Coordinates of C-alpha atoms in Angstrom, one line a residue:
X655 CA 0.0 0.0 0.0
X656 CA 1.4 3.3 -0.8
X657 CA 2.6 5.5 2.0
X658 CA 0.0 8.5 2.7
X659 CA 0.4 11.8 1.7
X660 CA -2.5 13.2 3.1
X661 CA -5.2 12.7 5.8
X662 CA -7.9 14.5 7.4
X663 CA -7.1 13.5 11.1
X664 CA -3.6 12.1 12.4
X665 CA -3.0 10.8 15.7
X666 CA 0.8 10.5 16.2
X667 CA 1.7 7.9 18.7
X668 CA -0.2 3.9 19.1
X669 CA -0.2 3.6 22.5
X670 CA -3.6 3.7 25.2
X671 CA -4.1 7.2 23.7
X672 CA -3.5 7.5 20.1
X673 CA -5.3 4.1 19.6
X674 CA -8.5 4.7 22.1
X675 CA -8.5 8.2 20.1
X676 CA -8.4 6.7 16.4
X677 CA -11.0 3.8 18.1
X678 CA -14.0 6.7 19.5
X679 CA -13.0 9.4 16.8
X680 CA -14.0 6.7 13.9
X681 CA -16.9 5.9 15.4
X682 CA -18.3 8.8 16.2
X683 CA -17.5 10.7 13.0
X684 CA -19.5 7.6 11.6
X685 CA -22.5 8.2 14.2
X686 CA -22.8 11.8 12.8
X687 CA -22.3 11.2 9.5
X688 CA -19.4 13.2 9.0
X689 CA -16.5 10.5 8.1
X690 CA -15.5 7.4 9.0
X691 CA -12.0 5.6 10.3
X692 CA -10.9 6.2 6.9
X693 CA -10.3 9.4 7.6
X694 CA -7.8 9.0 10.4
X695 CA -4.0 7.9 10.2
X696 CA -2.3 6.6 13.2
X697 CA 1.7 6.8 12.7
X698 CA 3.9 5.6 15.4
X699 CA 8.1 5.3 15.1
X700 CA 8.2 1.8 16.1
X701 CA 4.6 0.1 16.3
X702 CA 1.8 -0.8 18.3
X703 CA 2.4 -0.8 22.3
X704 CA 6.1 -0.3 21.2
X705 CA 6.5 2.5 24.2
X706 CA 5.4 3.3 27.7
X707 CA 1.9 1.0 27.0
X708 CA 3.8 -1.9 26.2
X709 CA 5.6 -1.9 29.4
X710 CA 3.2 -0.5 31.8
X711 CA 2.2 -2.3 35.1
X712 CA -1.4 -2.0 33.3
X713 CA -3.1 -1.3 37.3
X714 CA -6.5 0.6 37.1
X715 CA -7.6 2.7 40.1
X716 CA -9.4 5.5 41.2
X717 CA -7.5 6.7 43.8
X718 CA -6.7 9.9 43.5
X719 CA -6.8 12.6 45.9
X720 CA -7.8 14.8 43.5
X721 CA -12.0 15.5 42.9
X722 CA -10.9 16.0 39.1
X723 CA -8.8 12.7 38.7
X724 CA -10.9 10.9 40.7
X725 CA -13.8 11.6 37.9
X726 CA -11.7 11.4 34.8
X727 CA -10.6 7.5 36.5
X728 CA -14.4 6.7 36.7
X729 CA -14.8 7.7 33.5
X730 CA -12.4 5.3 31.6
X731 CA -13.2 2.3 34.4
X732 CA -16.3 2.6 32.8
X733 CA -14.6 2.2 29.2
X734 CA -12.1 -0.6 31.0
X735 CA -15.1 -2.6 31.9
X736 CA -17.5 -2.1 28.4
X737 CA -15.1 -4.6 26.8
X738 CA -13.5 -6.7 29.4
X739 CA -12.1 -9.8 27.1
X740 CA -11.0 -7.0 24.3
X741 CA -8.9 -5.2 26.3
X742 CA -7.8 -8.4 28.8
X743 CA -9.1 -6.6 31.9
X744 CA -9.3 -8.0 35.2
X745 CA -11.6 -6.7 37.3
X746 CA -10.4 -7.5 41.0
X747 CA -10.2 -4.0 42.8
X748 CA -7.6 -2.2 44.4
X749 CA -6.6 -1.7 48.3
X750 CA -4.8 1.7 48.9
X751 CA -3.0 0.9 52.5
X752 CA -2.1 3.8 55.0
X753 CA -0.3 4.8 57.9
X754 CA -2.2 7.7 59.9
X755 CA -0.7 10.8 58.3
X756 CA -2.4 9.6 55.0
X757 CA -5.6 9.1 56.9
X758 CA -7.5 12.5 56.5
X759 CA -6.8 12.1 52.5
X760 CA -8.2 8.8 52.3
X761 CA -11.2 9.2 54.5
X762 CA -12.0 12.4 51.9
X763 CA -11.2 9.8 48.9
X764 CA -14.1 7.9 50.1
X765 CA -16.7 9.7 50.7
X766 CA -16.1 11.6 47.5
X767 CA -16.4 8.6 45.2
X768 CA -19.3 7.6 47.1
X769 CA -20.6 11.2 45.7
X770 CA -19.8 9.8 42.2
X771 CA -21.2 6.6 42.6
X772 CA -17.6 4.6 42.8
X773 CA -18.2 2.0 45.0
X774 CA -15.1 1.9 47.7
X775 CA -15.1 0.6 51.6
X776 CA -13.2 2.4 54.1
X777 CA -11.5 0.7 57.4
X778 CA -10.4 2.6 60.3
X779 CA -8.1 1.5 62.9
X780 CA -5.2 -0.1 63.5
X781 CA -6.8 -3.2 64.5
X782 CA -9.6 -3.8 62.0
X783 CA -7.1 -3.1 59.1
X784 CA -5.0 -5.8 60.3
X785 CA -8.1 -7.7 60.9
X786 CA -9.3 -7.0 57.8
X787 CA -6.1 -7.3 55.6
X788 CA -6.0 -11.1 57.7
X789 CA -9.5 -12.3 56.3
X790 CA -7.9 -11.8 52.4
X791 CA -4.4 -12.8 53.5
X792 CA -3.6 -15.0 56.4
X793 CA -0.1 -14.1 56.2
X794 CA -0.5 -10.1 56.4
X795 CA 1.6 -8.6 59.5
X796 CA 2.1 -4.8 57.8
X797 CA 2.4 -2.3 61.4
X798 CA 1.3 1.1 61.2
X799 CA -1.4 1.1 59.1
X800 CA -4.2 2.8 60.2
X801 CA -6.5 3.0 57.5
X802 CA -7.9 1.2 54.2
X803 CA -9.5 2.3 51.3
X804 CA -10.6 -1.0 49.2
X805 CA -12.2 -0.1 45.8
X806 CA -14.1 -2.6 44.3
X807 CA -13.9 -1.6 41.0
X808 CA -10.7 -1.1 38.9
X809 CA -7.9 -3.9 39.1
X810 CA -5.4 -4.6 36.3
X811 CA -5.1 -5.2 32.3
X812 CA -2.4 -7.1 30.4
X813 CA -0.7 -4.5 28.9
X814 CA 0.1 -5.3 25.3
X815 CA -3.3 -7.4 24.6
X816 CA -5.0 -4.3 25.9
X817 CA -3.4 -1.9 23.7
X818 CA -4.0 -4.7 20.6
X819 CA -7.2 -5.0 21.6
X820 CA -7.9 -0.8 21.0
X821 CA -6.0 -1.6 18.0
X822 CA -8.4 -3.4 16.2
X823 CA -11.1 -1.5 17.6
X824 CA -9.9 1.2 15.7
X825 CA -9.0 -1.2 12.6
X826 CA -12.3 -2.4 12.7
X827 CA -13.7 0.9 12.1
X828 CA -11.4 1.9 9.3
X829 CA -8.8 3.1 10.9
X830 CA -5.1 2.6 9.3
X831 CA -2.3 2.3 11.9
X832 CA 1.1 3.0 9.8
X833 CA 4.7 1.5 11.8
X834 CA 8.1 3.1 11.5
X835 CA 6.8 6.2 10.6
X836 CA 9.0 9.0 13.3
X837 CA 7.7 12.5 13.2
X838 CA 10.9 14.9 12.4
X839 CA 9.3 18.0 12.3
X840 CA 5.8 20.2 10.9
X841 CA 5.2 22.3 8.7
X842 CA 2.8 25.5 9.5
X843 CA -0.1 27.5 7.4
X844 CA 1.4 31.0 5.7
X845 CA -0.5 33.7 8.1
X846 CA -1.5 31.5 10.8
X847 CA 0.2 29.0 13.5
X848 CA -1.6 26.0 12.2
X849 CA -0.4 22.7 11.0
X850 CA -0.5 21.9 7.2
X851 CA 1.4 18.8 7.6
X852 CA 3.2 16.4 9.5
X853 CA 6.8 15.9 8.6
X854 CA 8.1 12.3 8.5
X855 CA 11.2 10.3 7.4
X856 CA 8.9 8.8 5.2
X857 CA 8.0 11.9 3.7
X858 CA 5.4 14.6 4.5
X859 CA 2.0 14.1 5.5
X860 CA -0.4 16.8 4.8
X861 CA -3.7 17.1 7.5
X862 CA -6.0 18.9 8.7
X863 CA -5.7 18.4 12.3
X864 CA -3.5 16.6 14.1
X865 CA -3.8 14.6 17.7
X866 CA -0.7 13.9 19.8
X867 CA -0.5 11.0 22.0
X868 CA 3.1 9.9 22.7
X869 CA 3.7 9.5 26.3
X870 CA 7.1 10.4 27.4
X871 CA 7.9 11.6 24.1
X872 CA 5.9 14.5 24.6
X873 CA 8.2 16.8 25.3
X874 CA 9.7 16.1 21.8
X875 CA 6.8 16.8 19.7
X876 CA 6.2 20.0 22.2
X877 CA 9.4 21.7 21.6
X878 CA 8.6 20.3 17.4
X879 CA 5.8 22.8 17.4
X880 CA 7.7 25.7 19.5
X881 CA 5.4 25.8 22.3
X882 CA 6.6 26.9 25.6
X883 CA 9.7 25.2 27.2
X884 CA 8.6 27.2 30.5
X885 CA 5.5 28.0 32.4
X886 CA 4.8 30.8 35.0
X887 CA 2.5 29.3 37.7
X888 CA 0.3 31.1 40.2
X889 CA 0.9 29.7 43.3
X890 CA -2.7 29.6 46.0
X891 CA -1.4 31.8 47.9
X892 CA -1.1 34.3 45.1
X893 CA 2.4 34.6 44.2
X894 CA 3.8 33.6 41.0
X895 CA 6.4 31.6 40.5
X896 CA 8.0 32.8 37.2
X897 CA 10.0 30.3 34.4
X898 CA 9.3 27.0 35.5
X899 CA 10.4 23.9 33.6
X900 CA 7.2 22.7 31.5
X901 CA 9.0 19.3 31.3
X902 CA 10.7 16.6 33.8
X903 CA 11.5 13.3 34.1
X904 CA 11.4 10.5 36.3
X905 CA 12.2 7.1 36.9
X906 CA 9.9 4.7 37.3
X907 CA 11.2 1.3 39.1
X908 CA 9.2 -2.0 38.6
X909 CA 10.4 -5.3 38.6
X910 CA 9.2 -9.1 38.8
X911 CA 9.5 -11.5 41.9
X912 CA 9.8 -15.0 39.7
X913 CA 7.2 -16.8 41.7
X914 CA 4.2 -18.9 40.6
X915 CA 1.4 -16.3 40.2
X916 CA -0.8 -18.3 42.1
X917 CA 1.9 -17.6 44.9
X918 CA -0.3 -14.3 45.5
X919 CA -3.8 -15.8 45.8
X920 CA -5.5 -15.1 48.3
X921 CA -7.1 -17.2 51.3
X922 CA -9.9 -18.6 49.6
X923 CA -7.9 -19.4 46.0
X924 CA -8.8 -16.9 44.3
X925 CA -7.2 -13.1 42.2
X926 CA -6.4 -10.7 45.0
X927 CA -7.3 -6.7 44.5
X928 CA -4.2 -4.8 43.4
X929 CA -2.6 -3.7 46.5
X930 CA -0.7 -0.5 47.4
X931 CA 0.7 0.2 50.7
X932 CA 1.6 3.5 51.6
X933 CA 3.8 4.0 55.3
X934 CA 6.4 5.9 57.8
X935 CA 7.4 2.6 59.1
X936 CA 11.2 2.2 58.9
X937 CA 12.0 -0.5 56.4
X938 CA 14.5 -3.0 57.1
X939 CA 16.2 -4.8 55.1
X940 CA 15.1 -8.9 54.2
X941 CA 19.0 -10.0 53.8
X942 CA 20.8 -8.9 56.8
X943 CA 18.5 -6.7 58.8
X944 CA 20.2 -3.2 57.9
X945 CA 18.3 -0.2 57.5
X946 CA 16.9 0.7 54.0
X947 CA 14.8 3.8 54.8
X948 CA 13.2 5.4 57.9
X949 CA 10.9 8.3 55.3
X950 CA 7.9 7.4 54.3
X951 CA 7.8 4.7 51.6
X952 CA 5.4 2.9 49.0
X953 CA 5.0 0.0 46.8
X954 CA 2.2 -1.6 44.9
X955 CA 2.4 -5.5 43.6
X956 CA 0.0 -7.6 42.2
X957 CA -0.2 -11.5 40.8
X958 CA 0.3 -11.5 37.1
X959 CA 0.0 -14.3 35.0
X960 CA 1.5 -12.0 32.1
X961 CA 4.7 -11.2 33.7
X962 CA 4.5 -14.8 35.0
X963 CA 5.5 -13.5 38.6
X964 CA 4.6 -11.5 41.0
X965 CA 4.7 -7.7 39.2
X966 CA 5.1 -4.7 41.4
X967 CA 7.0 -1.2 41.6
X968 CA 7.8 1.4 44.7
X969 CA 7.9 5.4 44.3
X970 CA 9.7 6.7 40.7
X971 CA 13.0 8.7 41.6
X972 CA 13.6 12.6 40.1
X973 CA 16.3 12.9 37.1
X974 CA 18.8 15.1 37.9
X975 CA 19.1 16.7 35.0
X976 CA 17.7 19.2 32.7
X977 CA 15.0 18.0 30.3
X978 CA 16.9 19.1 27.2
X979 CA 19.3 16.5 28.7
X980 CA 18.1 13.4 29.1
X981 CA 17.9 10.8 26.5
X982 CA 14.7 9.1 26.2
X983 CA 16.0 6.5 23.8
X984 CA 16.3 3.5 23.8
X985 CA 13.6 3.0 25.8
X986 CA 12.7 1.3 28.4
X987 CA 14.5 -2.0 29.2
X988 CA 16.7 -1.3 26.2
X989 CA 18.3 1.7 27.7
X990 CA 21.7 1.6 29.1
X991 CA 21.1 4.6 31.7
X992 CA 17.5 4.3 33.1
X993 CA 16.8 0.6 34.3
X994 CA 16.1 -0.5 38.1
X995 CA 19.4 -1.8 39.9
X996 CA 19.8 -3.7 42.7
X997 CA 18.8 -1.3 45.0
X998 CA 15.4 -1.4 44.1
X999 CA 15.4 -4.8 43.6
X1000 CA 16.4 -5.4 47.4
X1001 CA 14.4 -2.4 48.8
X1002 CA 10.8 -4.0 46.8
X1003 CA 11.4 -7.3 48.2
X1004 CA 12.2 -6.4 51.5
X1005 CA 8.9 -4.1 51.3
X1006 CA 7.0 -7.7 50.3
X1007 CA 8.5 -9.1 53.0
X1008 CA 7.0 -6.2 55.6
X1009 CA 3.8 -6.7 54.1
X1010 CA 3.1 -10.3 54.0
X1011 CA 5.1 -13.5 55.9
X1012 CA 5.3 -15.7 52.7
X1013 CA 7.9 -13.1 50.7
X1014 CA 10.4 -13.8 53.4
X1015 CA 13.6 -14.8 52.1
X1016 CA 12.2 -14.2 48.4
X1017 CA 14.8 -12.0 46.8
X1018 CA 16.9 -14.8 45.4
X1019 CA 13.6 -15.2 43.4
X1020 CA 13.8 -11.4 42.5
X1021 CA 14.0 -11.5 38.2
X1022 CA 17.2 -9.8 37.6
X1023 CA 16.7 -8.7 34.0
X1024 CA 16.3 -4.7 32.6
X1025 CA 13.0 -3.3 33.8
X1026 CA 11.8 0.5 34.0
X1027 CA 11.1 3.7 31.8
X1028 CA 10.6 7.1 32.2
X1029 CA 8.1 9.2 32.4
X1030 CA 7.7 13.0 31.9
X1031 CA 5.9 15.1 33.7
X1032 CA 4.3 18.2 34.1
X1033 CA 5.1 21.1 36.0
X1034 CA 2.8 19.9 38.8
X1035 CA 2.7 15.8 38.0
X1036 CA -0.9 15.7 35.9
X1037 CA -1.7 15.7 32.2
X1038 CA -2.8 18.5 30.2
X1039 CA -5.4 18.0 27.8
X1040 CA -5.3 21.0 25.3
X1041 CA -5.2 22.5 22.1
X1042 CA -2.6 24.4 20.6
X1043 CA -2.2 26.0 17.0
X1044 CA -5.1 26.1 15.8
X1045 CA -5.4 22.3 15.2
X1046 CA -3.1 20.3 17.4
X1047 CA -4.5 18.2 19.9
X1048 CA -2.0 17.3 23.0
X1049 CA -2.7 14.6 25.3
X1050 CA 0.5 15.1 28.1
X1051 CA -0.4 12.2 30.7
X1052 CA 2.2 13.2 32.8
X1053 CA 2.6 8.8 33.3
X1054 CA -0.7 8.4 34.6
X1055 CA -1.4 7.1 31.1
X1056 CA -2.3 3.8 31.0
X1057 CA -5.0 3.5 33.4
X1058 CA -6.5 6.7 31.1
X1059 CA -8.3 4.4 28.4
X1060 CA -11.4 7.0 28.1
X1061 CA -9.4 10.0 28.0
X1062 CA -9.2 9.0 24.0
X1063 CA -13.5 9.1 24.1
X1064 CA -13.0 12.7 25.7
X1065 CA -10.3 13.8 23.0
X1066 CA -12.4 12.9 19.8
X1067 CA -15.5 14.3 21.4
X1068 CA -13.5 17.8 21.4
X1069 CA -11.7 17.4 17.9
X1070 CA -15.4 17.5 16.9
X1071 CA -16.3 20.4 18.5
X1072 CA -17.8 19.1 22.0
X1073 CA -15.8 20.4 25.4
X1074 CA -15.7 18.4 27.4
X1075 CA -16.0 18.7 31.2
X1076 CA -13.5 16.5 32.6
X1077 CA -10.9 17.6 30.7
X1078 CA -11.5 21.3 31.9
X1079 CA -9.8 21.0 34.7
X1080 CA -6.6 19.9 32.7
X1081 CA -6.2 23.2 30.2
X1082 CA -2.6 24.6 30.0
X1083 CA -4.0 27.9 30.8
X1084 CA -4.6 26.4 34.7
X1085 CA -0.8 27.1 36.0
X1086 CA -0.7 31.3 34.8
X1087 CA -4.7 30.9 36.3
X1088 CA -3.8 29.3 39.5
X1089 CA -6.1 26.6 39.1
X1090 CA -3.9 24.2 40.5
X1091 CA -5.1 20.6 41.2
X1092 CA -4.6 19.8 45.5
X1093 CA -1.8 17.8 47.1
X1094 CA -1.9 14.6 49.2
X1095 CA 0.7 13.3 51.4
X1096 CA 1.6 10.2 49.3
X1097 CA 5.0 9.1 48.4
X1098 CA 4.2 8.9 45.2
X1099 CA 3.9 11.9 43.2
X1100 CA 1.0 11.0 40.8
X1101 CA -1.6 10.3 43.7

């Protein structure tokens, strides 16, 4: 087939985002009777779930301190669960463990999603959580938690079959999804700061808008289109903070324990929720007893039959570098410079080990092989959803990507012409506005 030289819509990237976009876009230019999938071209520089998607720990949740994440996350469980086989979703919830200094935040997580209509218990007490973390796991002996927050929606999705499954949603619907196709550049409208076409080291692509979906390659189609490398940001109590980095990257550290999956189940046989524990209990090490950390810590692990193990992560560490500096490729587990080490490897297990009796002794079991990515991030760590010149689309997920499978329902609903209001609260224009999203005490800083 002969390489395109022209399309009405292109989505640049065919990970969770580009692909749910091509998917809903087709299919509702079709409902309106203005187009069809034919219309859109997804390009990506490698192929389908060749970046972040591919390699994602694929958890689903809704816990999110913020009102405004917290909606957007119901939004695409909802899309998560309309398709469950297509996009290889397991449904088994997700516990979000806590010492007391998270306790105020998660008490105010639940009673807001009951307000939405997400369906979440909440169990307070030092001795009920261990009771209640005992009836799911016999083995449990976690100290100084105080409080749980068990949501019984959300859970986790094979990465790769869910972003194959969009795929041929979109494929089904028209849609034609072109591999090793890297964006080098665009080319703008005489008289105006739109985009006439996409340039390619295929060639150039002429279009008349164009959607950008590319994960932690934002920041390279950003400074493509010369928008701003920095951001001034009105601060709640006022003052601006002038020039601030509108990129950064972080680490993100996630590895496999090379255990049977069913090594995980719980007391009755069966798929555990997804659990996260979140604490300021010193963490010693499972080896020899020496101290790892006495700050606050977190990891998150889960049975998965896909990673054949026991598939987890702790908190993502700061680059220390300027963005302009850091190479983002290779990618991933091919990258010589940003894989997990044996510090993380030790730390993770030992953190299994303070959660539950059976990882004891486990990290000669630890996988040692390259895992990790990065992820870049916004000035405050959450996407922007916008549009820029005229007719570019960005979707900046700031890594909470994966999880984000409706976002792409959202985006084609607005490159029609329909705002959308859970994207409002995710406009560029909310740092010089103040409109800043709140903090909570997690370790993490995407929660």
């Amino acid at each position: 087939m002969a390489f395109p030289t022209k399309t009405k819509y292109i989505i640049i990237g065919a990970g969770i985002h580009g692909l749910s976009t091509a998917w809903h876009l087709a299919e509702k230019l079709k409902a309106k009777g203005q187009g069809s999938g034919q219309d859109i071209l997804v390009i990506d520089k490698e192929g389908i779930a060749s970046g972040a998607s591919g390699i994602a720990c694929g958890v689903v949740r809704n816990n999110y301190f913020q009102p405004a994440m917290r909606e957007l996350m119901a939004h695409s469980v909802d899309v998560w669960e309309s398709d469950q086989e297509a996009f290889n979703y397991n449904p088994v919830g997700y516990l979000q463990i806590s010492p007391e200094s998270m306790h105020e935040d998660c008490a105010n997580i639940h009673r807001q999603q009951a307000e939405i209509g997400y369906s979440s218990d909440f169990i307070e007490g030092s001795d009920k959580c261990m009771s209640y973390m005992k009836n799911i796991f016999n083995d449990w002996q976690a100290k100084g938690i105080t409080n749980i927050l068990h949501e019984k929606r959300g859970g986790y999705a094979n990465n790769t079959k869910a972003i194959y499954g969009l795929a041929q949603k979109a494929e089904d619907n028209g849609v034609r999804i072109l591999s090793g196709v890297e964006v080098r550049g665009f080319s703008f409208a005489n008289g105006s700061s739109a985009v006439t076409a996409v340039e390619t080291d295929k060639g150039n692509i002429e279009c008349d808008q164009v959607i950008v979906g590319v994960g932690p390659w934002i920041k390279t189609i950003w400074d493509m289109l010369d928008l701003p490398k920095s951001v001034d940001i009105k601060g709640r109590d006022g003052k601006v903070h002038t020039d601030i980095p509108m990129w950064r990257y972080w680490a993100l550290e996630e590895g496999v324990l090379g255990v049977e999956p069913g090594f995980l189940m719980d007391n009755n046989g069966n798929m555990p929720p997804v659990i996260h524990v979140d604490t300021d209990e010193p963490l010693y090490s499972d080896v020899d007893g020496s101290l790892i950390t006495d700050e606050m810590w977190g990891i998150y692990y889960k049975p998965d039959f896909h990673f054949n193990g026991v598939q987890g992560g702790a908190m993502p560490y700061k680059i220390d570098k300027a963005a302009d500096d850091v190479n983002i490729d290779p990618y991933g587990p091919k990258s010589p410079e940003f894989i997990v080490n044996d510090h993380f490897a030790h730390m993770w297990t030992s953190a299994l080990a303070f959660c539950q009796k059976r990882f004891e002794g486990q990290i000669v079991k630890y996988r040692n092989e390259p895992s990790g990515g990065l992820g870049c991030f916004t000035p405050d760590s959450f996407p922007v959803f916008d549009h820029f010149r005229e007719n570019v689309t960005i979707i900046a997920d700031s890594n909470h990507g994966y999880k984000m499978i409706g976002v792409g329902a959202l985006i084609a609903q607005e490159v029609l012409g329909e705002k959308s209001a859970l994207l409002e609260p995710f406009r560029f224009d909310r740092y010089a506005k103040g409109k800043l999203h709140p903090v909570s005490n997690s370790p993490f800083p995407w929660s």
